[in-house]
mmCIF file of C-alpha atoms in Angstrom:
data_model
loop_
_atom_site.group_PDB
_atom_site.id
_atom_site.type_symbol
_atom_site.label_atom_id
_atom_site.label_comp_id
_atom_site.label_asym_id
_atom_site.label_seq_id
_atom_site.Cartn_x
_atom_site.Cartn_y
_atom_site.Cartn_z
ATOM 1 C CA UNK V 1 98.820 95.762 106.988
ATOM 2 C CA UNK V 2 99.408 96.667 103.350
ATOM 3 C CA UNK V 3 98.702 93.826 100.938
ATOM 4 C CA UNK V 4 99.385 93.264 97.241
ATOM 5 C CA UNK V 5 98.045 90.170 95.458
ATOM 6 C CA UNK V 6 98.948 89.149 91.942
ATOM 7 C CA UNK V 7 97.225 86.662 89.697
ATOM 8 C CA UNK V 8 97.657 84.265 88.100
ATOM 9 C CA UNK V 9 100.662 82.791 89.902
ATOM 10 C CA UNK V 10 102.004 81.540 86.595
ATOM 11 C CA UNK V 11 100.985 81.047 83.026
ATOM 12 C CA UNK V 12 102.314 79.464 79.880
ATOM 13 C CA UNK V 13 101.559 80.932 76.465
ATOM 14 C CA UNK V 14 102.861 80.642 72.925
ATOM 15 C CA UNK V 15 104.596 83.339 70.986
ATOM 16 C CA UNK V 16 102.123 85.813 69.577
ATOM 17 C CA UNK V 17 99.582 85.356 72.343
ATOM 18 C CA UNK V 18 98.387 88.217 74.521
ATOM 19 C CA UNK V 19 98.687 87.989 78.297
ATOM 20 C CA UNK V 20 96.952 89.974 80.996
ATOM 21 C CA UNK V 21 98.402 90.088 84.485
ATOM 22 C CA UNK V 22 96.420 91.270 87.487
ATOM 23 C CA UNK V 23 97.439 93.105 90.622
ATOM 24 C CA UNK V 24 95.043 94.001 93.424
ATOM 25 C CA UNK V 25 95.985 95.896 96.535
ATOM 26 C CA UNK V 26 94.889 97.072 99.939
ATOM 27 C CA UNK V 27 97.087 99.920 101.037
ATOM 28 C CA UNK V 28 96.746 102.806 103.426
ATOM 29 C CA UNK V 29 97.751 106.158 101.952
ATOM 30 C CA UNK V 30 98.327 104.905 98.402
ATOM 31 C CA UNK V 31 100.838 106.905 96.379
ATOM 32 C CA UNK V 32 101.678 104.848 93.299
ATOM 33 C CA UNK V 33 101.704 101.392 91.758
ATOM 34 C CA UNK V 34 104.721 100.048 89.950
ATOM 35 C CA UNK V 35 105.338 97.117 87.652
ATOM 36 C CA UNK V 36 108.701 95.386 87.365
ATOM 37 C CA UNK V 37 110.077 92.592 85.196
ATOM 38 C CA UNK V 38 112.443 90.174 86.871
ATOM 39 C CA UNK V 39 114.475 87.804 84.709
ATOM 40 C CA UNK V 40 117.574 86.985 86.712
ATOM 41 C CA UNK V 41 117.986 88.702 90.028
ATOM 42 C CA UNK V 42 117.338 92.418 89.912
ATOM 43 C CA UNK V 43 113.895 93.610 88.793
ATOM 44 C CA UNK V 44 113.803 96.165 86.002
ATOM 45 C CA UNK V 45 111.303 98.978 86.097
ATOM 46 C CA UNK V 46 108.390 98.933 83.624
ATOM 47 C CA UNK V 47 105.702 101.405 84.676
ATOM 48 C CA UNK V 48 104.670 103.708 87.445
ATOM 49 C CA UNK V 49 100.962 104.492 87.744
ATOM 50 C CA UNK V 50 99.454 107.160 89.922
ATOM 51 C CA UNK V 51 96.205 108.143 88.211
ATOM 52 C CA UNK V 52 93.166 106.047 87.436
ATOM 53 C CA UNK V 53 92.153 105.289 83.891
ATOM 54 C CA UNK V 54 95.264 106.555 82.143
ATOM 55 C CA UNK V 55 96.938 103.819 80.150
ATOM 56 C CA UNK V 56 100.709 103.761 80.001
ATOM 57 C CA UNK V 57 102.327 102.081 77.017
ATOM 58 C CA UNK V 58 105.791 100.969 76.144
ATOM 59 C CA UNK V 59 106.034 98.965 72.942
ATOM 60 C CA UNK V 60 103.997 95.807 73.365
ATOM 61 C CA UNK V 61 103.442 96.420 77.067
ATOM 62 C CA UNK V 62 100.686 98.522 78.551
ATOM 63 C CA UNK V 63 99.236 99.038 81.986
ATOM 64 C CA UNK V 64 96.313 100.773 83.607
ATOM 65 C CA UNK V 65 95.253 101.521 87.165
ATOM 66 C CA UNK V 66 91.797 101.535 88.733
ATOM 67 C CA UNK V 67 92.016 103.338 92.075
ATOM 68 C CA UNK V 68 88.333 102.831 92.790
ATOM 69 C CA UNK V 69 88.445 99.050 92.486
ATOM 70 C CA UNK V 70 92.055 98.925 93.745
ATOM 71 C CA UNK V 71 93.697 96.983 90.959
ATOM 72 C CA UNK V 72 95.972 97.276 87.979
ATOM 73 C CA UNK V 73 96.521 95.149 84.902
ATOM 74 C CA UNK V 74 99.609 94.665 82.791
ATOM 75 C CA UNK V 75 99.062 93.589 79.192
ATOM 76 C CA UNK V 76 101.651 92.114 76.898
ATOM 77 C CA UNK V 77 100.616 91.737 73.264
ATOM 78 C CA UNK V 78 102.282 89.631 70.579
ATOM 79 C CA UNK V 79 104.386 87.899 73.208
ATOM 80 C CA UNK V 80 107.936 86.817 72.477
ATOM 81 C CA UNK V 81 110.157 84.298 74.229
ATOM 82 C CA UNK V 82 112.109 87.225 75.652
ATOM 83 C CA UNK V 83 109.022 88.209 77.618
ATOM 84 C CA UNK V 84 109.457 85.128 79.785
ATOM 85 C CA UNK V 85 110.066 86.425 83.294
ATOM 86 C CA UNK V 86 108.472 87.057 86.648
ATOM 87 C CA UNK V 87 106.375 90.211 86.625
ATOM 88 C CA UNK V 88 106.196 91.996 89.941
ATOM 89 C CA UNK V 89 103.642 94.533 91.072
ATOM 90 C CA UNK V 90 104.471 96.872 93.932
ATOM 91 C CA UNK V 91 102.499 99.558 95.679
ATOM 92 C CA UNK V 92 104.043 102.553 97.337
ATOM 93 C CA UNK V 93 102.330 104.041 100.332
ATOM 94 C CA UNK V 94 103.198 107.080 102.390
ATOM 95 C CA UNK V 95 106.729 106.745 103.699
ATOM 96 C CA UNK V 96 108.154 105.567 100.364
ATOM 97 C CA UNK V 97 108.011 101.907 101.326
ATOM 98 C CA UNK V 98 107.047 99.473 98.601
ATOM 99 C CA UNK V 99 104.948 96.401 99.219
ATOM 100 C CA UNK V 100 105.458 93.764 96.569
ATOM 101 C CA UNK V 101 103.092 91.120 95.334
ATOM 102 C CA UNK V 102 104.218 87.561 94.925
ATOM 103 C CA UNK V 103 104.725 87.946 91.203
ATOM 104 C CA UNK V 104 103.361 86.199 88.122
ATOM 105 C CA UNK V 105 105.708 83.838 86.311
ATOM 106 C CA UNK V 106 105.201 84.038 82.553
ATOM 107 C CA UNK V 107 106.653 81.452 80.203
ATOM 108 C CA UNK V 108 106.401 82.140 76.495
ATOM 109 C CA UNK V 109 107.009 79.082 74.356
ATOM 110 C CA UNK V 110 108.212 79.318 70.750
ATOM 111 C CA UNK W 1 126.931 106.097 84.620
ATOM 112 C CA UNK W 2 127.269 103.383 87.228
ATOM 113 C CA UNK W 3 124.172 101.756 88.594
ATOM 114 C CA UNK W 4 123.617 100.253 92.013
ATOM 115 C CA UNK W 5 126.328 97.762 92.847
ATOM 116 C CA UNK W 6 126.344 95.038 95.463
ATOM 117 C CA UNK W 7 129.037 92.786 96.833
ATOM 118 C CA UNK W 8 129.688 89.991 97.049
ATOM 119 C CA UNK W 9 127.583 88.587 94.219
ATOM 120 C CA UNK W 10 127.516 85.208 95.933
ATOM 121 C CA UNK W 11 128.175 84.236 99.534
ATOM 122 C CA UNK W 12 128.195 80.749 100.999
ATOM 123 C CA UNK W 13 128.492 80.535 104.746
ATOM 124 C CA UNK W 14 128.019 78.066 107.539
ATOM 125 C CA UNK W 15 125.113 78.207 109.918
ATOM 126 C CA UNK W 16 125.934 80.380 112.909
ATOM 127 C CA UNK W 17 128.440 82.631 111.148
ATOM 128 C CA UNK W 18 127.963 86.363 110.624
ATOM 129 C CA UNK W 19 127.804 87.868 107.139
ATOM 130 C CA UNK W 20 128.028 91.399 105.788
ATOM 131 C CA UNK W 21 126.472 92.429 102.491
ATOM 132 C CA UNK W 22 127.398 95.693 100.850
ATOM 133 C CA UNK W 23 125.431 98.086 98.666
ATOM 134 C CA UNK W 24 126.776 101.069 96.742
ATOM 135 C CA UNK W 25 123.822 103.168 95.613
ATOM 136 C CA UNK W 26 123.716 105.503 92.658
ATOM 137 C CA UNK W 27 125.482 108.727 93.522
ATOM 138 C CA UNK W 28 123.095 111.411 94.686
ATOM 139 C CA UNK W 29 120.246 109.045 95.509
ATOM 140 C CA UNK W 30 118.944 109.914 98.941
ATOM 141 C CA UNK W 31 116.877 106.782 99.533
ATOM 142 C CA UNK W 32 118.240 103.268 99.924
ATOM 143 C CA UNK W 33 116.311 100.054 100.407
ATOM 144 C CA UNK W 34 117.138 96.476 101.254
ATOM 145 C CA UNK W 35 114.888 93.622 100.129
ATOM 146 C CA UNK W 36 115.075 89.881 100.335
ATOM 147 C CA UNK W 37 113.801 87.352 97.840
ATOM 148 C CA UNK W 38 113.582 83.790 98.964
ATOM 149 C CA UNK W 39 113.207 81.006 96.409
ATOM 150 C CA UNK W 40 109.809 81.285 94.747
ATOM 151 C CA UNK W 41 108.735 84.199 96.920
ATOM 152 C CA UNK W 42 107.989 87.817 96.131
ATOM 153 C CA UNK W 43 110.257 90.575 97.286
ATOM 154 C CA UNK W 44 110.239 91.176 101.031
ATOM 155 C CA UNK W 45 111.016 94.646 102.339
ATOM 156 C CA UNK W 46 113.703 94.737 105.008
ATOM 157 C CA UNK W 47 114.836 98.285 105.745
ATOM 158 C CA UNK W 48 114.702 101.773 104.246
ATOM 159 C CA UNK W 49 117.054 104.737 104.637
ATOM 160 C CA UNK W 50 116.046 108.250 103.610
ATOM 161 C CA UNK W 51 118.618 111.002 103.962
ATOM 162 C CA UNK W 52 119.471 111.714 107.573
ATOM 163 C CA UNK W 53 116.158 110.437 108.936
ATOM 164 C CA UNK W 54 115.954 107.451 111.228
ATOM 165 C CA UNK W 55 115.723 104.302 109.110
ATOM 166 C CA UNK W 56 112.500 102.366 108.752
ATOM 167 C CA UNK W 57 113.449 98.975 110.162
ATOM 168 C CA UNK W 58 109.958 97.547 110.210
ATOM 169 C CA UNK W 59 110.764 94.783 107.735
ATOM 170 C CA UNK W 60 113.740 93.249 109.513
ATOM 171 C CA UNK W 61 112.715 89.671 110.372
ATOM 172 C CA UNK W 62 114.673 89.370 113.606
ATOM 173 C CA UNK W 63 117.221 91.135 115.779
ATOM 174 C CA UNK W 64 119.940 89.151 114.031
ATOM 175 C CA UNK W 65 119.494 91.533 111.103
ATOM 176 C CA UNK W 66 120.859 95.064 111.135
ATOM 177 C CA UNK W 67 121.896 97.623 108.577
ATOM 178 C CA UNK W 68 123.703 100.891 108.519
ATOM 179 C CA UNK W 69 124.321 103.544 105.957
ATOM 180 C CA UNK W 70 127.493 105.543 106.329
ATOM 181 C CA UNK W 71 127.751 109.112 105.114
ATOM 182 C CA UNK W 72 124.431 108.813 103.343
ATOM 183 C CA UNK W 73 125.963 106.557 100.719
ATOM 184 C CA UNK W 74 127.229 102.995 101.122
ATOM 185 C CA UNK W 75 125.089 100.610 103.138
ATOM 186 C CA UNK W 76 125.951 97.362 104.882
ATOM 187 C CA UNK W 77 123.404 94.715 105.823
ATOM 188 C CA UNK W 78 124.657 92.444 108.590
ATOM 189 C CA UNK W 79 123.165 89.096 109.495
ATOM 190 C CA UNK W 80 124.434 87.609 112.715
ATOM 191 C CA UNK W 81 124.363 83.916 113.589
ATOM 192 C CA UNK W 82 123.006 82.997 110.171
ATOM 193 C CA UNK W 83 120.320 80.348 109.850
ATOM 194 C CA UNK W 84 119.415 78.229 106.852
ATOM 195 C CA UNK W 85 116.168 80.163 106.390
ATOM 196 C CA UNK W 86 118.274 83.281 105.778
ATOM 197 C CA UNK W 87 119.284 81.819 102.415
ATOM 198 C CA UNK W 88 117.928 84.162 99.765
ATOM 199 C CA UNK W 89 118.872 86.815 97.274
ATOM 200 C CA UNK W 90 119.355 90.137 99.030
ATOM 201 C CA UNK W 91 118.563 93.095 96.794
ATOM 202 C CA UNK W 92 119.462 96.703 97.339
ATOM 203 C CA UNK W 93 117.751 99.585 95.581
ATOM 204 C CA UNK W 94 118.284 103.326 95.575
ATOM 205 C CA UNK W 95 116.023 106.139 94.598
ATOM 206 C CA UNK W 96 116.318 109.843 93.957
ATOM 207 C CA UNK W 97 113.527 112.150 94.986
ATOM 208 C CA UNK W 98 110.523 110.373 93.509
ATOM 209 C CA UNK W 99 109.280 106.837 93.371
ATOM 210 C CA UNK W 100 111.263 104.790 90.891
ATOM 211 C CA UNK W 101 113.765 102.513 92.512
ATOM 212 C CA UNK W 102 116.885 101.283 90.787
ATOM 213 C CA UNK W 103 117.911 97.813 91.839
ATOM 214 C CA UNK W 104 121.337 96.310 92.196
ATOM 215 C CA UNK W 105 122.221 92.827 90.940
ATOM 216 C CA UNK W 106 121.749 91.302 94.378
ATOM 217 C CA UNK W 107 123.786 89.035 96.610
ATOM 218 C CA UNK W 108 122.876 85.357 96.661
ATOM 219 C CA UNK W 109 123.368 84.106 100.211
ATOM 220 C CA UNK W 110 123.488 80.399 100.901
ATOM 221 C CA UNK W 111 123.637 79.207 104.484
ATOM 222 C CA UNK W 112 124.736 75.598 104.797
#
């Protein structure tokens, strides 16, 4: 059974801090790993990672995948209150089905 | 361009009643997914449609749940004889060829 585990479950930081979110997985026939940000109901897409060691960046967010150790990290630098959300990691295996982790709830305080 | 839309946005029903949730995917997207998010939980896969292939129903939690996709576009998720544990946000997503999924706003279902 495919499994995706995220850590920590939640964290509280202050504006300007840097956060690192972890996602580990056990998946048969891995195809890609995706990160989403969920603030209200629908998650919004952040990154898709398919290759090891290549960092993807978007503004203050960055992510990298390690296919040997089966994990990914999502970094957020210089956090802002608008970064407060649940961050979801999902892994796509053969068949296009995504398995989601339980999410990390991030609260950024002013 | 319109995104994925879902209706209703909120649904309150009594235990034992049937409900239908609707998803309109982005035009041209061949893949359509239903997920469920219970309070404090991660997203749970329910069912996946890809083109004209038989749907992947492996995530449906019980035979009270069913879904169909008509004409390769609109999809309806039906829950029969609803139970309180069915209360959740039901999310629909569609995808073109490729991996990124575009999510709808969800339907919040409350079973009293």
